[in-house]
Tab-separated table of C-alpha atoms in Angstrom:
chain	number	residue	atom	x	y	z
A	26	MET	CA	287.685	129.775	126.823
A	27	LYS	CA	287.712	126.600	128.944
A	28	TYR	CA	288.964	124.599	125.960
A	29	LEU	CA	291.865	126.991	125.382
A	30	ILE	CA	292.868	126.877	129.062
A	31	GLY	CA	292.442	123.101	129.191
A	32	CYS	CA	294.600	122.551	126.092
A	33	LEU	CA	297.257	124.854	127.563
A	34	GLY	CA	297.041	122.814	130.760
A	35	LEU	CA	297.592	119.546	128.880
A	36	LEU	CA	300.580	121.010	127.047
A	37	PHE	CA	301.967	122.425	130.291
A	38	PHE	CA	301.763	119.220	132.366
A	39	ILE	CA	303.095	116.982	129.586
A	40	GLY	CA	305.706	119.650	128.804
A	41	VAL	CA	306.899	119.689	132.415
A	42	ALA	CA	307.235	115.901	132.257
A	43	TRP	CA	309.225	116.243	129.011
A	44	LEU	CA	311.556	118.880	130.505
A	45	THR	CA	312.392	116.527	133.388
A	46	SER	CA	312.719	113.459	131.131
A	47	ASN	CA	315.679	111.121	131.569
A	48	ASP	CA	316.121	110.878	127.798
A	49	ARG	CA	313.925	113.096	125.608
A	50	LYS	CA	315.089	111.432	122.386
A	51	LYS	CA	313.590	108.096	123.487
A	52	VAL	CA	310.080	109.461	124.162
A	53	LYS	CA	307.589	107.620	121.914
A	54	VAL	CA	305.005	110.082	120.631
A	55	ARG	CA	302.590	107.637	118.992
A	56	PRO	CA	301.636	105.602	122.130
A	57	ILE	CA	301.206	108.858	124.075
A	58	ILE	CA	298.773	110.256	121.492
A	59	VAL	CA	296.861	106.945	121.379
A	60	MET	CA	296.541	106.864	125.176
A	61	LEU	CA	295.471	110.534	125.337
A	62	VAL	CA	292.745	109.814	122.787
A	63	LEU	CA	291.655	106.773	124.822
A	64	GLN	CA	291.513	108.940	127.950
A	65	PHE	CA	289.219	111.444	126.236
A	66	ILE	CA	286.995	108.701	124.807
A	67	LEU	CA	286.685	106.819	128.109
A	68	GLY	CA	286.286	110.038	130.086
A	69	PHE	CA	283.519	111.235	127.758
A	70	VAL	CA	281.708	107.886	127.968
A	71	LEU	CA	281.902	107.762	131.769
A	72	LEU	CA	280.954	111.400	132.360
A	73	ASN	CA	278.609	112.320	129.527
A	74	THR	CA	276.743	109.282	128.193
A	75	SER	CA	273.874	107.093	129.336
A	76	VAL	CA	276.101	104.033	128.890
A	77	GLY	CA	278.677	105.535	131.236
A	78	ASN	CA	275.989	106.461	133.751
A	79	PHE	CA	274.613	102.909	133.601
A	80	VAL	CA	278.061	101.388	134.213
A	81	ILE	CA	278.841	103.749	137.082
A	82	GLU	CA	275.418	103.260	138.667
A	83	GLY	CA	276.005	99.508	138.505
A	84	ILE	CA	279.451	99.804	140.115
A	85	ALA	CA	278.141	102.223	142.747
A	86	LYS	CA	275.208	99.945	143.548
A	87	GLY	CA	277.576	96.994	143.822
A	88	PHE	CA	279.818	98.828	146.283
A	89	ASP	CA	276.780	100.137	148.147
A	90	ASN	CA	275.614	96.550	148.635
A	91	LEU	CA	279.087	95.545	149.783
A	92	LEU	CA	279.117	98.402	152.299
A	93	GLN	CA	275.726	97.263	153.612
A	94	TYR	CA	277.067	93.743	154.076
A	95	ALA	CA	280.113	95.208	155.816
A	96	ALA	CA	277.826	97.272	158.053
A	97	GLU	CA	276.285	94.091	159.440
A	98	GLY	CA	279.656	92.946	160.749
A	99	VAL	CA	280.644	96.422	161.950
A	100	ASN	CA	277.316	96.977	163.754
A	101	PHE	CA	277.555	93.586	165.440
A	102	VAL	CA	280.817	94.640	167.091
A	103	PHE	CA	280.516	98.433	167.384
A	104	GLY	CA	276.772	99.108	167.043
A	105	GLY	CA	276.258	100.358	170.591
A	106	LEU	CA	279.053	102.946	170.490
A	107	ILE	CA	277.193	105.621	168.531
A	108	ASN	CA	273.659	106.967	168.549
A	109	PRO	CA	271.408	106.053	165.585
A	110	ASP	CA	271.333	109.668	164.340
A	111	GLU	CA	275.117	110.093	164.509
A	112	SER	CA	277.932	108.803	162.332
A	113	SER	CA	281.541	107.875	162.913
A	114	PHE	CA	284.159	108.175	160.168
A	115	PHE	CA	286.151	105.233	161.539
A	116	ILE	CA	283.127	102.966	161.952
A	117	GLY	CA	281.177	104.020	158.856
A	118	VAL	CA	283.980	104.656	156.341
A	119	LEU	CA	287.140	102.837	157.399
A	120	LEU	CA	286.012	99.585	159.004
A	121	PRO	CA	284.192	98.356	155.862
A	122	ILE	CA	287.699	98.065	154.353
A	123	VAL	CA	288.019	94.858	156.418
A	124	PHE	CA	285.179	93.193	154.499
A	125	ILE	CA	286.349	94.461	151.079
A	126	SER	CA	289.823	93.093	151.821
A	127	ALA	CA	288.299	89.701	152.703
A	128	LEU	CA	286.386	89.727	149.399
A	129	ILE	CA	289.609	90.461	147.482
A	130	GLY	CA	291.221	87.508	149.255
A	131	ILE	CA	288.395	85.203	148.159
A	132	LEU	CA	288.695	86.363	144.533
A	133	GLN	CA	292.471	85.878	144.734
A	134	TYR	CA	292.138	82.418	146.256
A	135	PHE	CA	289.918	81.173	143.444
A	136	LYS	CA	292.279	82.688	140.814
A	137	ILE	CA	289.629	85.078	139.487
A	138	LEU	CA	291.518	88.342	140.052
A	139	PRO	CA	294.922	87.046	138.875
A	140	PHE	CA	293.326	85.929	135.596
A	141	ILE	CA	291.620	89.303	135.036
A	142	VAL	CA	294.677	91.346	135.994
A	143	LYS	CA	297.116	89.343	133.887
A	144	TYR	CA	295.153	89.493	130.645
A	145	ILE	CA	294.077	93.123	130.987
A	146	GLY	CA	297.742	93.933	131.593
A	147	LEU	CA	298.814	91.976	128.493
A	148	ALA	CA	296.209	93.812	126.395
A	149	LEU	CA	297.408	97.184	127.705
A	150	SER	CA	301.019	96.358	126.831
A	151	LYS	CA	299.956	96.336	123.159
A	152	VAL	CA	298.715	99.917	123.498
A	153	ASN	CA	301.207	101.645	125.779
A	154	GLY	CA	304.449	100.469	124.174
A	155	MET	CA	305.750	99.232	127.536
A	156	GLY	CA	306.667	95.805	128.845
A	157	LYS	CA	304.267	93.125	130.065
A	158	LEU	CA	305.529	93.514	133.637
A	159	GLU	CA	304.841	97.270	133.683
A	160	SER	CA	301.337	96.800	132.276
A	161	TYR	CA	300.494	93.966	134.672
A	162	ASN	CA	301.785	95.980	137.626
A	163	ALA	CA	299.614	99.012	136.792
A	164	VAL	CA	296.428	96.918	136.734
A	165	ALA	CA	297.450	94.854	139.772
A	166	SER	CA	298.173	98.033	141.776
A	167	ALA	CA	294.569	99.141	141.275
A	168	ILE	CA	293.391	95.828	142.745
A	169	LEU	CA	295.930	94.834	145.377
A	170	GLY	CA	297.254	98.204	146.565
A	171	GLN	CA	300.594	100.000	146.486
A	172	SER	CA	302.296	97.720	149.008
A	173	GLU	CA	300.872	94.288	148.235
A	174	VAL	CA	301.417	94.484	144.461
A	175	PHE	CA	305.185	94.091	144.829
A	176	ILE	CA	304.755	90.709	146.507
A	177	SER	CA	303.224	89.345	143.301
A	178	VAL	CA	306.301	90.360	141.243
A	179	LYS	CA	308.866	89.407	143.890
A	180	LYS	CA	310.616	86.961	141.539
A	181	GLN	CA	311.671	89.776	139.190
A	182	LEU	CA	312.086	92.605	141.700
A	183	GLY	CA	315.791	92.050	142.400
A	184	LEU	CA	316.618	91.834	138.672
A	185	LEU	CA	314.988	95.108	137.590
A	186	PRO	CA	317.109	98.090	136.526
A	187	LYS	CA	316.388	101.461	138.105
A	188	HIS	CA	314.292	102.790	135.190
A	189	ARG	CA	311.880	99.838	135.179
A	190	LEU	CA	311.610	99.914	138.979
A	191	TYR	CA	310.611	103.608	138.772
A	192	THR	CA	307.753	102.779	136.390
A	193	LEU	CA	306.426	100.051	138.692
A	194	CYS	CA	306.514	102.352	141.724
A	195	ALA	CA	304.953	105.270	139.812
A	196	SER	CA	302.038	103.029	138.800
A	197	ALA	CA	301.540	101.984	142.415
A	198	MET	CA	301.426	105.623	143.547
A	199	SER	CA	299.136	106.801	140.732
A	200	THR	CA	296.383	104.271	141.365
A	201	VAL	CA	294.272	103.272	144.385
A	202	SER	CA	293.500	99.826	145.767
A	203	MET	CA	290.082	98.204	145.410
A	204	ALA	CA	289.896	97.730	149.186
A	205	ILE	CA	289.355	101.456	149.787
A	206	ILE	CA	287.281	102.400	146.728
A	207	GLY	CA	284.096	101.938	148.744
A	208	SER	CA	285.399	104.407	151.332
A	209	TYR	CA	286.138	106.922	148.575
A	210	MET	CA	282.603	106.521	147.224
A	211	PHE	CA	281.270	107.357	150.675
A	212	LEU	CA	283.031	110.743	150.433
A	213	LEU	CA	282.925	111.516	146.688
A	214	LYS	CA	280.515	110.875	143.818
A	215	PRO	CA	281.091	107.345	142.435
A	216	GLN	CA	281.176	108.850	138.945
A	217	TYR	CA	284.342	110.799	139.778
A	218	VAL	CA	285.998	107.889	141.594
A	219	VAL	CA	285.509	105.464	138.687
A	220	THR	CA	286.551	108.065	136.091
A	221	ALA	CA	289.725	108.892	138.019
A	222	ILE	CA	290.702	105.223	138.366
A	223	VAL	CA	290.300	104.558	134.629
A	224	LEU	CA	292.020	107.759	133.457
A	225	ASN	CA	294.863	107.451	135.976
A	226	LEU	CA	295.702	104.020	134.597
A	227	PHE	CA	296.474	105.515	131.177
A	228	GLY	CA	297.797	108.770	132.647
A	229	GLY	CA	300.391	106.806	134.591
A	230	PHE	CA	301.651	105.222	131.365
A	231	ILE	CA	301.732	108.616	129.611
A	232	ILE	CA	303.699	110.481	132.272
A	233	THR	CA	306.169	107.677	133.040
A	234	SER	CA	306.818	107.096	129.329
A	235	VAL	CA	307.743	110.799	129.041
A	236	ILE	CA	309.704	111.182	132.282
A	237	ASN	CA	311.286	107.750	132.126
A	238	PRO	CA	311.399	106.454	128.514
A	239	TYR	CA	313.166	103.183	127.703
A	240	GLU	CA	313.035	100.135	125.472
A	241	VAL	CA	312.250	96.669	126.809
A	242	THR	CA	313.941	93.933	124.801
A	243	ALA	CA	312.219	90.643	123.968
A	244	GLU	CA	314.504	88.888	126.480
A	245	GLU	CA	313.561	91.347	129.230
A	246	ASP	CA	309.842	91.357	128.400
A	247	VAL	CA	308.967	88.489	130.721
A	248	LEU	CA	306.183	88.372	133.285
A	249	GLU	CA	306.630	86.039	136.253
A	250	VAL	CA	303.825	86.432	138.750
A	251	LYS	CA	304.430	84.834	142.136
A	252	ASP	CA	301.745	82.332	143.056
A	253	GLU	CA	299.931	82.724	146.339
A	254	LYS	CA	301.478	80.602	149.071
A	255	GLU	CA	299.700	77.361	149.807
A	256	GLN	CA	297.034	78.036	152.424
A	257	SER	CA	293.685	76.635	153.352
A	258	PHE	CA	290.684	78.808	152.535
A	259	PHE	CA	290.187	79.923	156.149
A	260	GLU	CA	293.891	80.640	156.683
A	261	MET	CA	293.769	82.921	153.641
A	262	LEU	CA	290.509	84.541	154.761
A	263	GLY	CA	291.865	85.283	158.231
A	264	GLU	CA	295.024	86.800	156.755
A	265	TYR	CA	293.133	89.125	154.394
A	266	ILE	CA	290.724	90.156	157.158
A	267	MET	CA	293.663	91.138	159.372
A	268	ASP	CA	295.323	92.931	156.448
A	269	GLY	CA	292.134	94.944	155.918
A	270	PHE	CA	291.934	95.798	159.606
A	271	HIS	CA	295.570	96.895	159.524
A	272	VAL	CA	294.811	99.222	156.595
A	273	ALA	CA	291.793	100.703	158.420
A	274	ILE	CA	293.797	101.278	161.614
A	275	THR	CA	296.734	102.751	159.673
A	276	VAL	CA	294.495	105.198	157.788
A	277	ALA	CA	292.754	106.155	161.046
A	278	ALA	CA	296.094	106.812	162.771
A	279	MET	CA	297.337	108.877	159.814
A	280	LEU	CA	294.129	110.925	159.845
A	281	ILE	CA	294.346	111.612	163.569
A	282	GLY	CA	297.961	112.711	163.248
A	283	PHE	CA	297.688	114.742	160.052
A	284	VAL	CA	294.422	116.515	160.931
A	285	ALA	CA	295.810	117.455	164.359
A	286	VAL	CA	299.142	118.653	162.929
A	287	ILE	CA	297.501	120.669	160.146
A	288	THR	CA	295.082	122.247	162.642
A	289	MET	CA	298.023	123.258	164.850
A	290	ILE	CA	300.035	124.629	161.912
A	291	ASN	CA	296.993	126.561	160.665
A	292	ALA	CA	296.600	128.163	164.084
A	293	ILE	CA	300.298	129.115	164.237
A	294	PHE	CA	300.271	130.607	160.739
A	295	LYS	CA	297.045	132.475	161.452
A	296	GLY	CA	298.530	133.962	164.584
A	297	ILE	CA	301.735	135.062	162.819
A	298	PHE	CA	300.662	135.865	159.252
A	299	GLY	CA	296.928	136.411	159.613
A	300	MET	CA	296.094	133.487	157.288
A	301	SER	CA	296.220	129.731	157.689
A	302	PHE	CA	298.862	127.421	156.248
A	303	GLN	CA	296.233	125.879	153.955
A	304	ASP	CA	295.335	129.330	152.622
A	305	ILE	CA	298.996	129.993	151.804
A	306	ILE	CA	299.535	126.697	149.985
A	307	GLY	CA	296.225	127.327	148.243
A	308	TYR	CA	297.759	130.430	146.640
A	309	LEU	CA	300.839	128.422	145.602
A	310	VAL	CA	298.793	125.692	143.922
A	311	ALA	CA	296.172	128.085	142.481
A	312	PRO	CA	297.920	128.587	139.075
A	313	PHE	CA	297.974	124.823	138.500
A	314	ALA	CA	294.311	124.545	139.490
A	315	PHE	CA	293.555	127.263	136.917
A	316	LEU	CA	295.334	125.251	134.185
A	317	MET	CA	293.256	122.199	135.158
A	318	GLY	CA	290.112	124.190	134.396
A	319	VAL	CA	289.028	125.499	137.817
A	320	PRO	CA	287.288	128.912	137.416
A	321	ALA	CA	289.455	131.831	138.533
A	322	ASN	CA	287.240	132.742	141.505
A	323	GLU	CA	287.669	129.251	143.006
A	324	ILE	CA	291.331	128.441	142.325
A	325	VAL	CA	292.689	129.411	145.762
A	326	ASP	CA	290.179	127.334	147.727
A	327	ALA	CA	290.537	124.442	145.282
A	328	GLY	CA	294.326	124.708	145.419
A	329	SER	CA	294.221	124.507	149.210
A	330	ILE	CA	292.369	121.173	149.134
A	331	MET	CA	294.634	119.776	146.405
A	332	ALA	CA	297.780	120.773	148.304
A	333	THR	CA	296.386	119.256	151.498
A	334	LYS	CA	296.275	115.905	149.703
A	335	LEU	CA	299.936	116.162	148.734
A	336	VAL	CA	301.252	117.112	152.176
A	337	SER	CA	298.971	114.773	154.137
A	338	ASN	CA	296.820	112.211	152.299
A	339	GLU	CA	293.734	111.913	150.120
A	340	PHE	CA	291.354	111.106	152.992
A	341	VAL	CA	292.185	114.363	154.795
A	342	ALA	CA	291.613	116.307	151.577
A	343	MET	CA	288.375	114.456	150.781
A	344	THR	CA	286.936	115.209	154.217
A	345	ASN	CA	287.964	118.861	153.752
A	346	LEU	CA	286.117	118.907	150.429
A	347	THR	CA	282.928	117.315	151.779
A	348	SER	CA	282.850	119.327	155.010
A	349	SER	CA	283.905	122.632	153.426
A	350	SER	CA	281.621	125.609	153.957
A	351	ILE	CA	282.562	126.764	150.451
A	352	GLU	CA	280.079	125.901	147.713
A	353	PHE	CA	282.168	124.873	144.727
A	354	SER	CA	280.681	124.774	141.240
A	355	GLY	CA	279.962	121.356	139.737
A	356	ARG	CA	282.941	121.636	137.397
A	357	THR	CA	285.356	122.522	140.193
A	358	THR	CA	284.034	119.686	142.369
A	359	ALA	CA	284.592	117.241	139.510
A	360	ILE	CA	288.157	118.456	138.910
A	361	ILE	CA	289.113	118.398	142.596
A	362	SER	CA	287.489	115.010	143.149
A	363	VAL	CA	289.371	113.190	140.387
A	364	PHE	CA	292.615	114.887	141.449
A	365	LEU	CA	292.225	113.451	144.948
A	366	VAL	CA	291.732	109.835	143.824
A	367	SER	CA	295.330	108.566	143.948
A	368	PHE	CA	298.049	107.736	146.471
A	369	ALA	CA	300.260	110.651	145.337
A	370	ASN	CA	301.405	112.141	148.653
A	371	PHE	CA	304.569	112.282	150.742
A	372	SER	CA	303.578	109.425	153.040
A	373	SER	CA	303.301	107.079	150.044
A	374	ILE	CA	307.040	107.464	149.388
A	375	GLY	CA	307.736	105.771	152.709
A	376	ILE	CA	305.022	103.148	152.192
A	377	ILE	CA	306.279	102.095	148.742
A	378	SER	CA	310.000	102.166	149.558
A	379	GLY	CA	309.268	100.231	152.761
A	380	ALA	CA	307.249	97.617	150.865
A	381	VAL	CA	310.024	97.107	148.314
A	382	LYS	CA	312.712	97.106	151.002
A	383	SER	CA	310.932	94.345	152.905
A	384	LEU	CA	311.298	92.169	149.777
A	385	ASN	CA	314.685	93.393	148.530
A	386	GLU	CA	316.730	95.770	150.691
A	387	GLU	CA	318.939	97.062	147.893
A	388	GLN	CA	316.002	97.873	145.606
A	389	GLY	CA	314.179	99.504	148.520
A	390	ASN	CA	317.101	101.906	148.934
A	391	VAL	CA	316.961	102.682	145.193
A	392	VAL	CA	313.252	103.554	145.497
A	393	ALA	CA	313.921	105.813	148.497
A	394	ARG	CA	316.518	107.750	146.485
A	395	PHE	CA	314.101	108.602	143.666
A	396	GLY	CA	311.153	109.112	146.044
A	397	ILE	CA	310.622	112.819	145.307
A	398	LYS	CA	310.706	112.229	141.554
A	399	LEU	CA	308.207	109.432	142.115
A	400	LEU	CA	305.797	111.815	143.854
A	401	PHE	CA	306.416	114.430	141.159
A	402	GLY	CA	305.436	111.999	138.387
A	403	ALA	CA	302.364	110.651	140.216
A	404	THR	CA	301.182	114.215	140.906
A	405	LEU	CA	301.485	115.045	137.193
A	406	VAL	CA	299.257	112.016	136.495
A	407	SER	CA	296.584	113.466	138.806
A	408	CYS	CA	296.957	116.884	137.149
A	409	LEU	CA	296.583	115.333	133.687
A	410	THR	CA	293.440	113.426	134.690
A	411	ALA	CA	291.919	116.516	136.333
A	412	THR	CA	292.643	118.623	133.236
A	413	ILE	CA	290.923	116.106	130.934
A	414	VAL	CA	287.878	116.027	133.230
A	415	GLY	CA	287.861	119.851	133.201
A	416	LEU	CA	287.723	119.775	129.395
A	417	LEU	CA	284.974	117.158	129.318
A	418	TYR	CA	282.719	118.533	132.080
């Protein structure tokens, strides 16, 4: 039965993308089928094989070591603020982002990441039927983050037509940056985080190629990556450390605001309607959770957590999942977890349009105008990934 529901879910989510397509006649079926097959193969390997377990254990151990190194710096500054038997989300989960950001800066400075990103992107462009710029941007977004990635393609940003700009922004919203992967692994199983990142990369190409199909001519298919500005090693290191701290503070502020607002709204709704706001949106999202493969008796609670991610952010939803008094089945936990690993939420519209606007005001205004469609496409990517995991679990 789960296979029937899962296949219906795949058809539904891709069908919704097709119904909202800019030009259905231009949709290329062959690359979509190839990428779907790759998603199933990679998902199966990561979730169900000893090779996948070995790779994920290695990645998880690597990030665990990085978090331990980060803890040394965090404890040196903040160690006396909490008791040994207590934990602080800001200190334990968010502040390590500062160290991960510094590490990314070092890898950027020595041209290691740019080399990896560029050639993985070029290889992907042979599979997805899209341009080199689109493929590079998708990989770079998963490393640099949804704001910083646009700096690296600044040279071409002002020359891009609306349809290509949409694809770049959709990729940025569908992925997550390497700087916060360690924080995600603190809240979710590393297996689900890694699987979501890999599947979302291809899912982003699938959904955008259906919603926003177009041809890139040989003249247009040019990749010009902006070189890092000339800095000394310690200038660069200081800049990336401050960038990481800014991310940690921003996420902390968003969490304080969103958790407080949602708590207030829940109380108001409970007083008026007898059920919380999250319960209500859980019912609205429940049918989609069912199509992703969540068992019928868990779809409302699962839908509530998924909807929380969309209206607030993924960290709020992840903490709701980990602190929930509800015992979800393993399959439901896997589906919810991979759904949460992306930047697809309303606040990301402002972050991405603001990032583009800071580099090119006119293009930033274009992004703001298709913001809702951007969130719609990125959410479909998460739904597609969750449905595939539901079929494979």
